[in-house]
Amino acid sequence: MFHRIGRVVVRHPVWTIVAWIFVAAGIVATAPSLPSNSDQSSFLPKSYESIQAADLQQSAFPSAFTPSAIVLYQRSDGGKLTPDDLKDAARITGELGAKKIDQVQQVVPGPPSKDGRYVLGLVSMDTKNAGQPTQLDAAKTLRSDAKELTKGTQLDAKLGGSAAQGLDQQDSSSRANALTFVGTFAIILITLLIIFRSPILAVLPLVVLIALVFSTANALIADASKLFGLQANSSTSALLIVVLLGVGTDYYLFLMFRYRERLRAGDEPKVAMVNAVGRVGEAIASAAGAVMISFLALLLSTLGFLKQMGPALAITVAVTLLAALTLFPAICSLIPPRALFWPSKAWLKEPSNARFAALGRGVQRRPALFAVVSGVVMIALALGTLGFKATFDLASGSMPKTQESMVVQTEMQNAYSAGAAEPTSVLVTSTGDGRLDTAALPAYERKLSAVQGVADVQPAAISKDGRTANVTVTLKYGSATDQAISAVGDVRDVAHADAPPGTKALVGGMSSIYKDINAAVNHDYRTVFPLAALLIMIILGLLLRSVVAPWYLMASVGLGFGATLGATVLIFQKGQGHSGLMFMLPVIMYLFVVAIGTDYNILMISRLREEAREGRDPREAASRAVRHAGPTVAAAGFILAATFATLMLAGNSLLTEMGFAVSFGIVVAAFVMAMFFTPSLTALIGHAAWWPGHQDRKSTPDVETVDARELEPSAKN
């Protein structure tokens, strides 16, 4: 099939390029704008208690609210607020409310801090649009207006809360995307220049991927988001850039290394490209299939963030795959090799590949030693996973501490109870037709106040219909901390067990949301991980026609995942003292490391099978595979690892941890698993690795022998 694709593309390169341009232009022109959402509660479906509590609170107490934004007033000199300062703060709060800013429903005065240095203005916004761009615009206006209104007073005003955090996340994301793009572009360009020593071959993939593939993929993502009601997240765009450029460059390298090899073998240029597509096409398609299957497995996630990210990344890889099999071959087949590889002449002769030949000979002579050493290294690193802890503070994880909303969060935690900014709501509602027995509520509140970790319990507010009570519970800890999540679990236990007769209790608030996110992540570990692994094994089985090889290939990838997570724990938790790693990191890392690690395994074992089909015994086939596929795997692994490492330039802990973890995992996948572990195990297992398909049996080489004239557009069939 891939030879046929190569023949069509090489015979009609101009039409292939024109078709790409017209289709891409049509898709981009008709695509809707890409929606975005930074509301963390939207991560969860309505079956979770925290979301049910939020819905009940909104219906029973429409005038009550959890602040979407908080104006924090303090004196410019840092001293205690005077009575005049308090009057100015109240006046500014009233004027902000009177401006009727879009999305802002009311702005009311909040309590002063115990030390007398701060006072609050609490902002209510339309909860239906939480996290949407319209509310981020409202936060921007509020921040500007508050600073303007403090002129002529002794006050400074800063804006915090979820809407302000969303605005600051958006700004940080824009800078992160720019840094990621520039860093990725520079790394790929420099590395390709070093590998090919040709400016055309270095610039070509970047121009094609950015000009056509990225715009097409983004437009298709927007179409899919509108069709299926998905939302984008600010962190997804940086990942799209890295996946597109990194994976696209990998597939480009797979193709061009094989094209250059066929030219050195004496093929005519057009025949060489057909053979390159035919020989490496199956490996590229299988590798892309494994990546897409892994990303699409995220559709089973209960977390909205991951469910939204999965299809976007899968679409990006699918468009990249199509470009690798059609657009790149079409463009390269139009350029004579001497011009394509200019000024280098290295493409004319086979290099000695002394280092990789030596590695191949080592694998051939001592496969057991290579397998044991590489396996022990990965197991040793994997032991670090025992210390893994998760953190749920996405706001501080996705932007620097110097952002205004993060400064507000820190100052409020110091001046007020740490949980004051995002209190917990215990909603007690009647299960019958009657009203609540309010006489039972004081005793209920005392039981809640006795829960360890509770700082304060406010008297219950009763809904207009008398059927629901809202008990505001302030925790001693910040809403995203481990202590708060543990404490809200205890609050839930008491709230459920001691609810007055004829009522039921629901516990809401951000700490409750984080606790439910933790439960959702654990669900994903039990469903997404095994399903992705199973589907990748099926792809490997179909590619290799074997039921043996997929098992040890997936075992090696699993070891790579464990080693990567263990190393990340050791670096960030043990080395840098982080309280934990971002809660979704293991899921993302698993999918990237497993899927992309399988890419390199597929390339290596496909080459190993190819060498075996030419009559070589298992050990010699492994040696030859390392010699010939090793440079491709090393180059692709380095580029992809370096591109993911650019996420560490973003300046926030979420992308820093993600960048390190995925880049380290790719290094392990390319330079440990694919280079040593997989070929060594295959050499040791021998012919049994291919059972029952016997794909290593000697066969006719899979090379086109057609006359190059048949590939000319004017040729007759």
Tab-separated table of C-alpha atoms in Angstrom, residues 96 124 137 163 275 301 307 341 375 379 401 427 484 535 542 555 645 672 717:
chain	number	residue	atom	x	y	z
A	96	LEU	CA	-16.692	49.480	40.576
A	124	SER	CA	-19.715	38.283	41.598
A	137	ASP	CA	-11.912	40.625	29.630
A	163	ALA	CA	-11.138	35.293	36.962
A	275	ASN	CA	11.154	2.966	-2.027
A	301	SER	CA	-11.033	10.411	30.942
A	307	LYS	CA	-10.763	14.829	27.354
A	341	PHE	CA	21.454	18.077	-0.211
A	375	GLY	CA	16.836	-3.036	32.359
A	379	ILE	CA	14.259	-0.374	37.305
A	401	LYS	CA	4.462	33.679	41.559
A	427	LEU	CA	-25.440	22.678	51.560
A	484	ALA	CA	-7.213	21.076	52.576
A	535	LEU	CA	-4.618	-0.745	21.749
A	542	LEU	CA	-0.791	-6.236	13.403
A	555	ALA	CA	7.126	-4.163	28.942
A	645	ALA	CA	12.590	20.508	26.808
A	672	VAL	CA	18.016	2.993	26.162
A	717	ASN	CA	0.618	2.992	-18.053
